[in-house]
Amino acid sequence: MSPESQSGEVPARSKRADAVRNQQTLLAAAAEVFVTSGVDAPIREIAARAGVGMGTIYRHFPTRADLVVAVYRHQVEACAEAGPNLLDSAGSPLAALRQWVDLFVDFLVTKHGLANALQSDSSGFEALHAYFLDRLVPVCEQLLDAAVDAGEVRPGTHAYELMRGIGNLCIGRDSDPRYDPRRLVELLLLGLQRPQSS
């Protein structure tokens, strides 16, 4: 038996890596459920989607607010990391921007329930909002700048105002299942495009 095995270091590291992976899987499943069913979705629905027992969720996230905040942070990080990856892999900067906006809309649909989940913790909500802006505005700016430089998007739109506009279009989805914000977001993106000379 190796010294590492006797000391328990390697298994502990593996266990930690597994726990992090499991938590990421759980957060991704919760995000999917929140997008389709809202932040008040039953915990058993999240557990089923993640393939874990309800006890596992409560062990990691004792309250619904804990889970919602963790999903929020998880989605912010996923959106932040996706921007540069999409610029590298998409066919054009505009295609990357469109794909990123689609991820951002998923995130916003989840975010609308955050204030209710946090209830009276307005300082916690404000801190999360600041974190959201710090992480995502620069990513959106990078995508917009690349699309402008490629001649695909008109110059002059600021990342913050684009994100704010998309956010405003996403309001109302919770209360009206007939409303699909993606259709209007698509019109907004079409309006940003630079007309192609024929």
mmCIF file of C-alpha atoms in Angstrom:
data_model
loop_
_atom_site.group_PDB
_atom_site.id
_atom_site.type_symbol
_atom_site.label_atom_id
_atom_site.label_comp_id
_atom_site.label_asym_id
_atom_site.label_seq_id
_atom_site.Cartn_x
_atom_site.Cartn_y
_atom_site.Cartn_z
ATOM 1 C CA MET A 1 0.000 0.000 0.000
ATOM 2 C CA SER A 2 1.413 3.394 -0.963
ATOM 3 C CA PRO A 3 2.044 6.081 1.659
ATOM 4 C CA GLU A 4 -0.586 8.263 -0.017
ATOM 5 C CA SER A 5 -3.219 5.544 0.348
ATOM 6 C CA GLN A 6 -2.330 4.961 4.007
ATOM 7 C CA SER A 7 -2.578 8.674 4.774
ATOM 8 C CA GLY A 8 -5.894 8.954 3.005
ATOM 9 C CA GLU A 9 -4.754 11.915 0.870
ATOM 10 C CA VAL A 10 -5.522 10.511 -2.564
ATOM 11 C CA PRO A 11 -8.945 9.114 -1.652
ATOM 12 C CA ALA A 12 -9.811 12.394 0.067
ATOM 13 C CA ARG A 13 -8.882 14.308 -3.083
ATOM 14 C CA SER A 14 -10.915 11.915 -5.228
ATOM 15 C CA LYS A 15 -13.843 12.226 -2.865
ATOM 16 C CA ARG A 16 -13.629 16.012 -2.975
ATOM 17 C CA ALA A 17 -13.461 15.967 -6.787
ATOM 18 C CA ASP A 18 -16.476 13.628 -6.903
ATOM 19 C CA ALA A 19 -18.387 15.845 -4.462
ATOM 20 C CA VAL A 20 -17.668 18.943 -6.578
ATOM 21 C CA ARG A 21 -18.696 17.100 -9.752
ATOM 22 C CA ASN A 22 -21.889 15.851 -8.087
ATOM 23 C CA GLN A 23 -22.695 19.339 -6.851
ATOM 24 C CA GLN A 24 -22.156 20.777 -10.350
ATOM 25 C CA THR A 25 -24.485 18.105 -11.784
ATOM 26 C CA LEU A 26 -27.073 18.936 -9.146
ATOM 27 C CA LEU A 27 -26.840 22.681 -9.866
ATOM 28 C CA ALA A 28 -27.144 22.124 -13.614
ATOM 29 C CA ALA A 29 -30.225 19.954 -13.054
ATOM 30 C CA ALA A 30 -31.755 22.546 -10.709
ATOM 31 C CA ALA A 31 -31.127 25.281 -13.299
ATOM 32 C CA GLU A 32 -32.928 23.251 -15.978
ATOM 33 C CA VAL A 33 -35.885 22.660 -13.658
ATOM 34 C CA PHE A 34 -36.001 26.334 -12.649
ATOM 35 C CA VAL A 35 -36.077 27.393 -16.319
ATOM 36 C CA THR A 36 -39.028 25.109 -17.096
ATOM 37 C CA SER A 37 -40.900 25.110 -13.759
ATOM 38 C CA GLY A 38 -39.681 28.194 -11.868
ATOM 39 C CA VAL A 39 -37.752 28.492 -8.605
ATOM 40 C CA ASP A 40 -40.702 27.120 -6.644
ATOM 41 C CA ALA A 41 -40.464 23.763 -8.429
ATOM 42 C CA PRO A 42 -40.689 20.765 -6.074
ATOM 43 C CA ILE A 43 -37.339 19.593 -4.733
ATOM 44 C CA ARG A 44 -38.273 16.029 -5.766
ATOM 45 C CA GLU A 45 -38.370 17.224 -9.412
ATOM 46 C CA ILE A 46 -34.822 18.569 -9.080
ATOM 47 C CA ALA A 47 -33.658 15.396 -7.334
ATOM 48 C CA ALA A 48 -35.158 13.240 -10.100
ATOM 49 C CA ARG A 49 -33.517 15.342 -12.814
ATOM 50 C CA ALA A 50 -30.144 15.171 -11.024
ATOM 51 C CA GLY A 51 -30.477 11.446 -10.263
ATOM 52 C CA VAL A 52 -30.002 11.958 -6.512
ATOM 53 C CA GLY A 53 -32.131 11.619 -3.407
ATOM 54 C CA MET A 54 -33.837 14.623 -1.849
ATOM 55 C CA GLY A 55 -31.627 14.195 1.221
ATOM 56 C CA THR A 56 -28.556 14.900 -0.938
ATOM 57 C CA ILE A 57 -30.019 18.230 -2.018
ATOM 58 C CA TYR A 58 -30.908 19.228 1.532
ATOM 59 C CA ARG A 59 -27.457 18.190 2.752
ATOM 60 C CA HIS A 60 -25.814 20.591 0.280
ATOM 61 C CA PHE A 61 -28.515 23.274 0.361
ATOM 62 C CA PRO A 62 -30.525 23.362 3.613
ATOM 63 C CA THR A 63 -32.961 26.019 2.325
ATOM 64 C CA ARG A 64 -34.504 26.795 -1.049
ATOM 65 C CA ALA A 65 -32.780 30.209 -0.949
ATOM 66 C CA ASP A 66 -29.397 28.449 -0.579
ATOM 67 C CA LEU A 67 -30.161 26.352 -3.645
ATOM 68 C CA VAL A 68 -31.431 29.289 -5.718
ATOM 69 C CA VAL A 69 -28.368 31.408 -4.886
ATOM 70 C CA ALA A 70 -26.034 28.503 -5.736
ATOM 71 C CA VAL A 71 -27.826 27.967 -9.067
ATOM 72 C CA TYR A 72 -27.606 31.713 -9.753
ATOM 73 C CA ARG A 73 -23.846 31.733 -9.144
ATOM 74 C CA HIS A 74 -23.420 28.516 -11.150
ATOM 75 C CA GLN A 75 -25.250 30.061 -14.119
ATOM 76 C CA VAL A 76 -23.324 33.331 -13.915
ATOM 77 C CA GLU A 77 -20.069 31.367 -14.086
ATOM 78 C CA ALA A 78 -21.365 29.206 -16.957
ATOM 79 C CA CYS A 79 -22.340 32.360 -18.920
ATOM 80 C CA ALA A 80 -19.014 34.018 -18.151
ATOM 81 C CA GLU A 81 -17.006 30.999 -19.279
ATOM 82 C CA ALA A 82 -19.160 30.417 -22.368
ATOM 83 C CA GLY A 83 -18.388 33.790 -23.980
ATOM 84 C CA PRO A 84 -14.715 33.216 -24.875
ATOM 85 C CA ASN A 85 -15.402 29.560 -25.730
ATOM 86 C CA LEU A 86 -18.173 30.542 -28.141
ATOM 87 C CA LEU A 87 -15.937 33.150 -29.797
ATOM 88 C CA ASP A 88 -13.392 30.385 -30.428
ATOM 89 C CA SER A 89 -15.868 27.782 -31.678
ATOM 90 C CA ALA A 90 -18.773 29.591 -33.374
ATOM 91 C CA GLY A 91 -18.736 30.316 -37.092
ATOM 92 C CA SER A 92 -18.646 34.086 -36.538
ATOM 93 C CA PRO A 93 -18.678 36.623 -33.715
ATOM 94 C CA LEU A 94 -22.371 37.289 -34.400
ATOM 95 C CA ALA A 95 -23.140 33.554 -34.117
ATOM 96 C CA ALA A 96 -21.205 33.511 -30.828
ATOM 97 C CA LEU A 97 -23.171 36.527 -29.570
ATOM 98 C CA ARG A 98 -26.501 34.873 -30.506
ATOM 99 C CA GLN A 99 -25.580 31.626 -28.733
ATOM 100 C CA TRP A 100 -24.417 33.527 -25.664
ATOM 101 C CA VAL A 101 -27.625 35.583 -25.572
ATOM 102 C CA ASP A 102 -29.596 32.317 -25.648
ATOM 103 C CA LEU A 103 -27.697 31.132 -22.538
ATOM 104 C CA PHE A 104 -28.226 34.534 -20.944
ATOM 105 C CA VAL A 105 -31.993 34.328 -21.523
ATOM 106 C CA ASP A 106 -32.076 30.915 -19.794
ATOM 107 C CA PHE A 107 -30.228 32.489 -16.899
ATOM 108 C CA LEU A 108 -32.586 35.474 -16.725
ATOM 109 C CA VAL A 109 -35.658 33.253 -16.647
ATOM 110 C CA THR A 110 -34.201 31.570 -13.548
ATOM 111 C CA LYS A 111 -33.088 34.876 -12.017
ATOM 112 C CA HIS A 112 -36.598 36.339 -11.922
ATOM 113 C CA GLY A 113 -37.514 34.119 -8.998
ATOM 114 C CA LEU A 114 -34.408 35.038 -7.054
ATOM 115 C CA ALA A 115 -35.831 38.084 -5.278
ATOM 116 C CA ASN A 116 -38.796 36.066 -3.996
ATOM 117 C CA ALA A 117 -36.549 33.216 -2.879
ATOM 118 C CA LEU A 118 -34.332 35.594 -0.893
ATOM 119 C CA GLN A 119 -37.381 37.398 0.533
ATOM 120 C CA SER A 120 -36.142 40.074 2.921
ATOM 121 C CA ASP A 121 -32.399 39.691 2.286
ATOM 122 C CA SER A 122 -32.078 42.760 0.049
ATOM 123 C CA SER A 123 -28.351 43.166 0.785
ATOM 124 C CA GLY A 124 -27.754 39.570 -0.360
ATOM 125 C CA PHE A 125 -29.684 40.255 -3.551
ATOM 126 C CA GLU A 126 -27.707 43.462 -4.193
ATOM 127 C CA ALA A 127 -24.393 41.639 -3.682
ATOM 128 C CA LEU A 128 -25.451 38.955 -6.159
ATOM 129 C CA HIS A 129 -26.527 41.589 -8.682
ATOM 130 C CA ALA A 130 -23.139 43.322 -8.409
ATOM 131 C CA TYR A 131 -21.408 39.952 -8.893
ATOM 132 C CA PHE A 132 -23.597 39.322 -11.957
ATOM 133 C CA LEU A 133 -22.648 42.665 -13.525
ATOM 134 C CA ASP A 134 -18.933 42.304 -12.718
ATOM 135 C CA ARG A 135 -18.790 38.863 -14.349
ATOM 136 C CA LEU A 136 -21.117 39.229 -17.331
ATOM 137 C CA VAL A 137 -20.891 42.799 -18.651
ATOM 138 C CA PRO A 138 -17.230 42.344 -19.743
ATOM 139 C CA VAL A 139 -18.108 39.059 -21.490
ATOM 140 C CA CYS A 140 -20.998 40.635 -23.393
ATOM 141 C CA GLU A 141 -18.739 43.575 -24.259
ATOM 142 C CA GLN A 142 -16.098 41.222 -25.670
ATOM 143 C CA LEU A 143 -18.708 39.484 -27.851
ATOM 144 C CA LEU A 144 -20.222 42.781 -29.051
ATOM 145 C CA ASP A 145 -16.800 44.267 -29.836
ATOM 146 C CA ALA A 146 -15.834 41.172 -31.844
ATOM 147 C CA ALA A 147 -19.083 41.362 -33.843
ATOM 148 C CA VAL A 148 -18.566 45.097 -34.479
ATOM 149 C CA ASP A 149 -14.947 44.500 -35.552
ATOM 150 C CA ALA A 150 -16.152 41.775 -37.946
ATOM 151 C CA GLY A 151 -18.615 44.244 -39.483
ATOM 152 C CA GLU A 152 -21.615 42.143 -38.420
ATOM 153 C CA VAL A 153 -23.074 44.508 -35.813
ATOM 154 C CA ARG A 154 -23.484 48.272 -35.836
ATOM 155 C CA PRO A 155 -21.172 50.108 -33.445
ATOM 156 C CA GLY A 156 -22.515 52.148 -30.555
ATOM 157 C CA THR A 157 -24.437 49.611 -28.458
ATOM 158 C CA HIS A 158 -23.078 49.161 -24.944
ATOM 159 C CA ALA A 159 -23.030 45.734 -23.315
ATOM 160 C CA TYR A 160 -24.901 46.906 -20.234
ATOM 161 C CA GLU A 161 -27.751 48.424 -22.239
ATOM 162 C CA LEU A 162 -28.052 45.304 -24.423
ATOM 163 C CA MET A 163 -28.184 43.080 -21.333
ATOM 164 C CA ARG A 164 -30.684 45.414 -19.698
ATOM 165 C CA GLY A 165 -32.851 45.381 -22.817
ATOM 166 C CA ILE A 166 -32.787 41.586 -22.966
ATOM 167 C CA GLY A 167 -33.633 41.471 -19.267
ATOM 168 C CA ASN A 168 -36.625 43.734 -19.770
ATOM 169 C CA LEU A 169 -37.885 41.542 -22.615
ATOM 170 C CA CYS A 170 -37.668 38.483 -20.351
ATOM 171 C CA ILE A 171 -39.901 40.005 -17.675
ATOM 172 C CA GLY A 172 -43.398 38.608 -17.827
ATOM 173 C CA ARG A 173 -42.541 35.084 -18.933
ATOM 174 C CA ASP A 174 -43.301 33.809 -15.417
ATOM 175 C CA SER A 175 -46.870 35.091 -15.438
ATOM 176 C CA ASP A 176 -47.815 34.408 -19.067
ATOM 177 C CA PRO A 177 -46.954 31.061 -20.671
ATOM 178 C CA ARG A 178 -48.068 32.444 -24.060
ATOM 179 C CA TYR A 179 -45.223 34.975 -23.985
ATOM 180 C CA ASP A 180 -41.918 33.830 -25.480
ATOM 181 C CA PRO A 181 -39.207 36.419 -24.847
ATOM 182 C CA ARG A 182 -36.868 34.694 -27.302
ATOM 183 C CA ARG A 183 -38.898 35.951 -30.272
ATOM 184 C CA LEU A 184 -38.480 39.570 -29.186
ATOM 185 C CA VAL A 185 -34.841 39.057 -28.214
ATOM 186 C CA GLU A 186 -34.283 37.745 -31.755
ATOM 187 C CA LEU A 187 -35.839 40.948 -33.151
ATOM 188 C CA LEU A 188 -33.558 42.992 -30.902
ATOM 189 C CA LEU A 189 -30.502 41.140 -32.228
ATOM 190 C CA LEU A 190 -31.691 41.617 -35.824
ATOM 191 C CA GLY A 191 -31.888 45.341 -35.119
ATOM 192 C CA LEU A 192 -28.234 45.350 -34.023
ATOM 193 C CA GLN A 193 -27.013 43.770 -37.226
ATOM 194 C CA ARG A 194 -25.288 45.877 -39.816
ATOM 195 C CA PRO A 195 -27.159 45.691 -43.127
ATOM 196 C CA GLN A 196 -25.242 43.630 -45.668
ATOM 197 C CA SER A 197 -24.447 45.497 -48.854
ATOM 198 C CA SER A 198 -25.851 43.696 -51.880
#
